[in-house]
GROMACS .gro file of C-alpha atoms in nm:
model
  231
    1MET     CA    1   0.000   0.000   0.000
    2GLU     CA    2   0.131   0.344  -0.090
    3THR     CA    3   0.196   0.562   0.214
    4LYS     CA    4  -0.024   0.871   0.196
    5ALA     CA    5   0.144   1.096   0.453
    6LYS     CA    6   0.347   1.091   0.773
    7LEU     CA    7   0.151   1.168   1.089
    8LEU     CA    8   0.251   1.257   1.444
    9LEU     CA    9   0.006   1.114   1.699
   10ALA     CA   10   0.036   1.237   2.060
   11GLU     CA   11  -0.199   1.047   2.291
   12ASP     CA   12  -0.131   0.947   2.653
   13ASP     CA   13  -0.408   0.685   2.668
   14GLU     CA   14  -0.202   0.381   2.570
   15ASN     CA   15  -0.495   0.169   2.452
   16LEU     CA   16  -0.652   0.445   2.243
   17GLY     CA   17  -0.312   0.552   2.110
   18LEU     CA   18  -0.221   0.204   1.990
   19LEU     CA   19  -0.567   0.152   1.842
   20LEU     CA   20  -0.547   0.482   1.653
   21LYS     CA   21  -0.194   0.413   1.533
   22GLU     CA   22  -0.288   0.069   1.399
   23TYR     CA   23  -0.596   0.208   1.226
   24LEU     CA   24  -0.406   0.497   1.066
   25ILE     CA   25  -0.132   0.261   0.945
   26ALA     CA   26  -0.397   0.028   0.803
   27LYS     CA   27  -0.535   0.327   0.609
   28GLY     CA   28  -0.191   0.393   0.458
   29PHE     CA   29  -0.060   0.665   0.691
   30ASN     CA   30   0.295   0.638   0.827
   31THR     CA   31   0.221   0.713   1.195
   32ASP     CA   32   0.449   0.777   1.494
   33LEU     CA   33   0.284   0.749   1.837
   34TYR     CA   34   0.409   0.948   2.137
   35GLY     CA   35   0.276   0.901   2.491
   36ASP     CA   36   0.323   1.254   2.624
   37GLY     CA   37   0.380   1.607   2.499
   38GLU     CA   38   0.752   1.623   2.574
   39VAL     CA   39   0.847   1.313   2.376
   40ALA     CA   40   0.612   1.424   2.099
   41TYR     CA   41   0.791   1.758   2.078
   42ALA     CA   42   1.130   1.585   2.067
   43GLY     CA   43   0.998   1.360   1.790
   44PHE     CA   44   0.864   1.656   1.593
   45LYS     CA   45   1.204   1.826   1.602
   46LYS     CA   46   1.376   1.514   1.466
   47ASN     CA   47   1.127   1.421   1.192
   48GLU     CA   48   0.918   1.583   0.922
   49TYR     CA   49   0.544   1.535   0.950
   50ASP     CA   50   0.256   1.617   0.716
   51LEU     CA   51   0.000   1.644   0.997
   52CYS     CA   52  -0.014   1.630   1.379
   53ILE     CA   53  -0.291   1.479   1.592
   54LEU     CA   54  -0.264   1.604   1.951
   55ASP     CA   55  -0.460   1.504   2.258
   56ILE     CA   56  -0.525   1.820   2.461
   57MET     CA   57  -0.496   1.654   2.805
   58MET     CA   58  -0.147   1.501   2.828
   59PRO     CA   59   0.116   1.478   3.104
   60LYS     CA   60   0.442   1.678   3.104
   61LYS     CA   61   0.330   1.901   2.816
   62ASP     CA   62  -0.038   1.942   2.726
   63GLY     CA   63  -0.158   1.949   2.367
   64ILE     CA   64  -0.210   2.326   2.348
   65THR     CA   65   0.140   2.398   2.480
   66LEU     CA   66   0.277   2.139   2.238
   67ALA     CA   67   0.092   2.305   1.950
   68ARG     CA   68   0.241   2.643   2.044
   69ASP     CA   69   0.589   2.491   2.048
   70ILE     CA   70   0.528   2.322   1.713
   71ARG     CA   71   0.412   2.652   1.565
   72LEU     CA   72   0.742   2.813   1.666
   73ILE     CA   73   0.916   2.559   1.442
   74ASN     CA   74   0.659   2.514   1.167
   75GLN     CA   75   0.370   2.754   1.093
   76GLU     CA   76   0.214   2.538   0.824
   77VAL     CA   77   0.188   2.179   0.945
   78PRO     CA   78  -0.183   2.101   1.004
   79ILE     CA   79  -0.289   2.021   1.361
   80ILE     CA   80  -0.597   1.828   1.475
   81PHE     CA   81  -0.685   1.829   1.846
   82LEU     CA   82  -0.844   1.539   2.032
   83THR     CA   83  -1.051   1.670   2.323
   84ALA     CA   84  -1.297   1.556   2.586
   85LYS     CA   85  -1.654   1.684   2.581
   86ASN     CA   86  -1.753   2.026   2.718
   87LEU     CA   87  -1.405   2.181   2.693
   88LYS     CA   88  -1.509   2.481   2.485
   89GLU     CA   89  -1.236   2.710   2.611
   90ASP     CA   90  -0.969   2.449   2.539
   91VAL     CA   91  -1.096   2.410   2.185
   92LEU     CA   92  -1.106   2.785   2.124
   93GLU     CA   93  -0.759   2.827   2.271
   94GLY     CA   94  -0.645   2.549   2.043
   95PHE     CA   95  -0.775   2.734   1.739
   96ARG     CA   96  -0.590   3.045   1.856
   97THR     CA   97  -0.265   2.848   1.840
   98GLY     CA   98  -0.334   2.775   1.474
   99ALA     CA   99  -0.511   2.439   1.495
  100ASP     CA  100  -0.695   2.321   1.183
  101ASP     CA  101  -0.962   2.100   1.336
  102TYR     CA  102  -1.068   1.907   1.645
  103MET     CA  103  -1.238   1.579   1.731
  104THR     CA  104  -1.443   1.527   2.048
  105LYS     CA  105  -1.398   1.194   2.226
  106PRO     CA  106  -1.543   0.945   2.168
  107PHE     CA  107  -1.521   0.991   1.792
  108SER     CA  108  -1.564   0.789   1.477
  109MET     CA  109  -1.234   0.669   1.330
  110GLU     CA  110  -1.388   0.690   0.985
  111GLU     CA  111  -1.464   1.057   1.046
  112LEU     CA  112  -1.108   1.115   1.166
  113ILE     CA  113  -0.976   0.970   0.839
  114PHE     CA  114  -1.218   1.189   0.644
  115ARG     CA  115  -1.098   1.501   0.824
  116ILE     CA  116  -0.730   1.410   0.784
  117GLU     CA  117  -0.771   1.351   0.412
  118ALA     CA  118  -0.974   1.671   0.365
  119ILE     CA  119  -0.708   1.879   0.542
  120LEU     CA  120  -0.426   1.718   0.348
  121ARG     CA  121  -0.608   1.783   0.020
  122ARG     CA  122  -0.637   2.151   0.107
  123THR     CA  123  -0.279   2.189   0.223
  124THR     CA  124  -0.131   2.019  -0.082
  125LEU     CA  125  -0.310   2.229  -0.343
  126ASP     CA  126  -0.043   2.343  -0.589
  127GLY     CA  127  -0.239   2.614  -0.763
  128LYS     CA  128  -0.265   2.427  -1.094
  129SER     CA  129  -0.633   2.500  -1.126
  130GLY     CA  130  -0.706   2.737  -1.409
  131THR     CA  131  -0.935   2.941  -1.183
  132GLU     CA  132  -0.666   2.991  -0.920
  133GLN     CA  133  -0.498   3.327  -0.943
  134ALA     CA  134  -0.120   3.323  -0.887
  135THR     CA  135  -0.115   3.633  -0.665
  136TYR     CA  136  -0.361   3.894  -0.542
  137LYS     CA  137  -0.295   4.267  -0.505
  138LEU     CA  138  -0.438   4.412  -0.184
  139GLY     CA  139  -0.334   4.777  -0.189
  140ARG     CA  140   0.026   4.787  -0.069
  141TYR     CA  141   0.022   4.410  -0.011
  142THR     CA  142   0.071   4.118  -0.249
  143PHE     CA  143  -0.082   3.789  -0.137
  144ASP     CA  144   0.068   3.464  -0.269
  145PRO     CA  145  -0.164   3.176  -0.169
  146ARG     CA  146   0.074   2.905  -0.289
  147LYS     CA  147   0.362   3.030  -0.074
  148GLN     CA  148   0.117   3.142   0.197
  149VAL     CA  149   0.281   3.481   0.232
  150LEU     CA  150   0.172   3.844   0.241
  151LEU     CA  151   0.431   4.082   0.094
  152ASP     CA  152   0.434   4.446   0.200
  153GLU     CA  153   0.567   4.621  -0.113
  154GLY     CA  154   0.868   4.393  -0.102
  155GLU     CA  155   0.984   4.523   0.236
  156GLU     CA  156   0.833   4.279   0.482
  157THR     CA  157   0.700   3.927   0.445
  158VAL     CA  158   0.423   3.795   0.670
  159LYS     CA  159   0.407   3.416   0.674
  160LEU     CA  160   0.045   3.305   0.694
  161THR     CA  161  -0.086   2.987   0.850
  162THR     CA  162  -0.271   2.744   0.625
  163LYS     CA  163  -0.608   2.854   0.763
  164GLU     CA  164  -0.525   3.224   0.723
  165SER     CA  165  -0.416   3.167   0.365
  166GLU     CA  166  -0.722   2.960   0.273
  167LEU     CA  167  -0.959   3.215   0.423
  168LEU     CA  168  -0.786   3.511   0.259
  169ARG     CA  169  -0.791   3.328  -0.075
  170LEU     CA  170  -1.168   3.279  -0.049
  171LEU     CA  171  -1.213   3.646   0.041
  172CYS     CA  172  -0.996   3.752  -0.255
  173ASN     CA  173  -1.186   3.528  -0.496
  174ASN     CA  174  -1.505   3.698  -0.373
  175ALA     CA  175  -1.362   4.049  -0.342
  176ASN     CA  176  -1.630   4.319  -0.299
  177LYS     CA  177  -1.891   4.044  -0.272
  178VAL     CA  178  -2.029   3.867   0.033
  179LEU     CA  179  -1.840   3.553   0.131
  180GLU     CA  180  -2.116   3.350   0.290
  181ARG     CA  181  -2.024   3.226   0.636
  182ASN     CA  182  -2.154   2.870   0.588
  183PHE     CA  183  -1.980   2.834   0.252
  184ALA     CA  184  -1.645   2.937   0.402
  185LEU     CA  185  -1.691   2.705   0.700
  186LYS     CA  186  -1.780   2.402   0.489
  187THR     CA  187  -1.503   2.475   0.239
  188ILE     CA  188  -1.223   2.521   0.493
  189TRP     CA  189  -1.344   2.361   0.818
  190ILE     CA  190  -1.571   2.094   0.663
  191ASP     CA  191  -1.839   2.150   0.929
  192ASP     CA  192  -2.025   2.474   1.013
  193ASN     CA  193  -2.065   2.398   1.384
  194TYR     CA  194  -2.020   2.636   1.679
  195PHE     CA  195  -1.650   2.571   1.741
  196ASN     CA  196  -1.553   2.607   1.376
  197ALA     CA  197  -1.755   2.929   1.347
  198ARG     CA  198  -1.571   3.072   1.648
  199SER     CA  199  -1.243   2.957   1.497
  200MET     CA  200  -1.319   3.142   1.174
  201ASP     CA  201  -1.388   3.459   1.375
  202VAL     CA  202  -1.042   3.426   1.528
  203TYR     CA  203  -0.880   3.396   1.184
  204ILE     CA  204  -1.077   3.692   1.047
  205THR     CA  205  -0.937   3.898   1.336
  206LYS     CA  206  -0.586   3.781   1.251
  207LEU     CA  207  -0.627   3.876   0.885
  208ARG     CA  208  -0.753   4.221   0.981
  209LYS     CA  209  -0.439   4.273   1.190
  210HIS     CA  210  -0.219   4.168   0.898
  211LEU     CA  211  -0.393   4.419   0.669
  212LYS     CA  212  -0.441   4.703   0.920
  213ASP     CA  213  -0.178   4.931   0.761
  214GLU     CA  214  -0.361   4.945   0.428
  215PRO     CA  215  -0.665   5.179   0.463
  216SER     CA  216  -0.800   5.091   0.116
  217VAL     CA  217  -0.852   4.726   0.216
  218GLU     CA  218  -1.104   4.620   0.479
  219ILE     CA  219  -1.275   4.299   0.586
  220ILE     CA  220  -1.625   4.389   0.703
  221ASN     CA  221  -1.896   4.186   0.872
  222VAL     CA  222  -2.220   4.147   0.678
  223HIS     CA  223  -2.477   4.080   0.948
  224GLY     CA  224  -2.644   3.743   0.918
  225LYS     CA  225  -2.455   3.652   0.602
  226GLY     CA  226  -2.077   3.653   0.631
  227TYR     CA  227  -1.783   3.872   0.539
  228LYS     CA  228  -1.683   4.103   0.255
  229LEU     CA  229  -1.332   4.200   0.144
  230VAL     CA  230  -1.370   4.561   0.036
  231MET     CA  231  -1.101   4.710  -0.188
   0.00000   0.00000   0.00000
């Protein structure tokens, strides 16, 4: 079987961790299992991974702290959190660290595979589509979705996370038109549930900060509908 991608799995529940690892390997994913956040971080520094699956509640280094540390090394690698029920603040904090998705325990392994594959499809887009614009001009900024960077008239480069880049690309493709909230959620986050909607709000705030020095470009809220990139 052809290996699809290399995954980092950080899960302190030994039984669940081994079960997940075996299932992911059976589905063609090269998977390394780590039993706590510290060993997972050491493993991440030594290896290259296409995606990380992190349990939030782990000894020595919890999943959110681990995600922050990973983001200091790599801004782009997708991260999926595994969390217990009713931990809304943990999930939202996870999204603030740049997480791509989350799964609430107990969860369907088939759904986990679906989410992994959907994220990997998005993050490996190479821009070959004829409808994909190479770069977008946003006043003083140039946005390159393939490199996931925002250039400020050649002087400063802002490296965007995968989620920031995907969201800005959708806004650019719908410039001066309403980007419907549910469409953006289902395109980028797969599901338009409460947590993902809050996550998108966080990323909209981040994009506004990146573009704050260009008065001719604004991301506005369209009440009850979504967002509009005004240029």
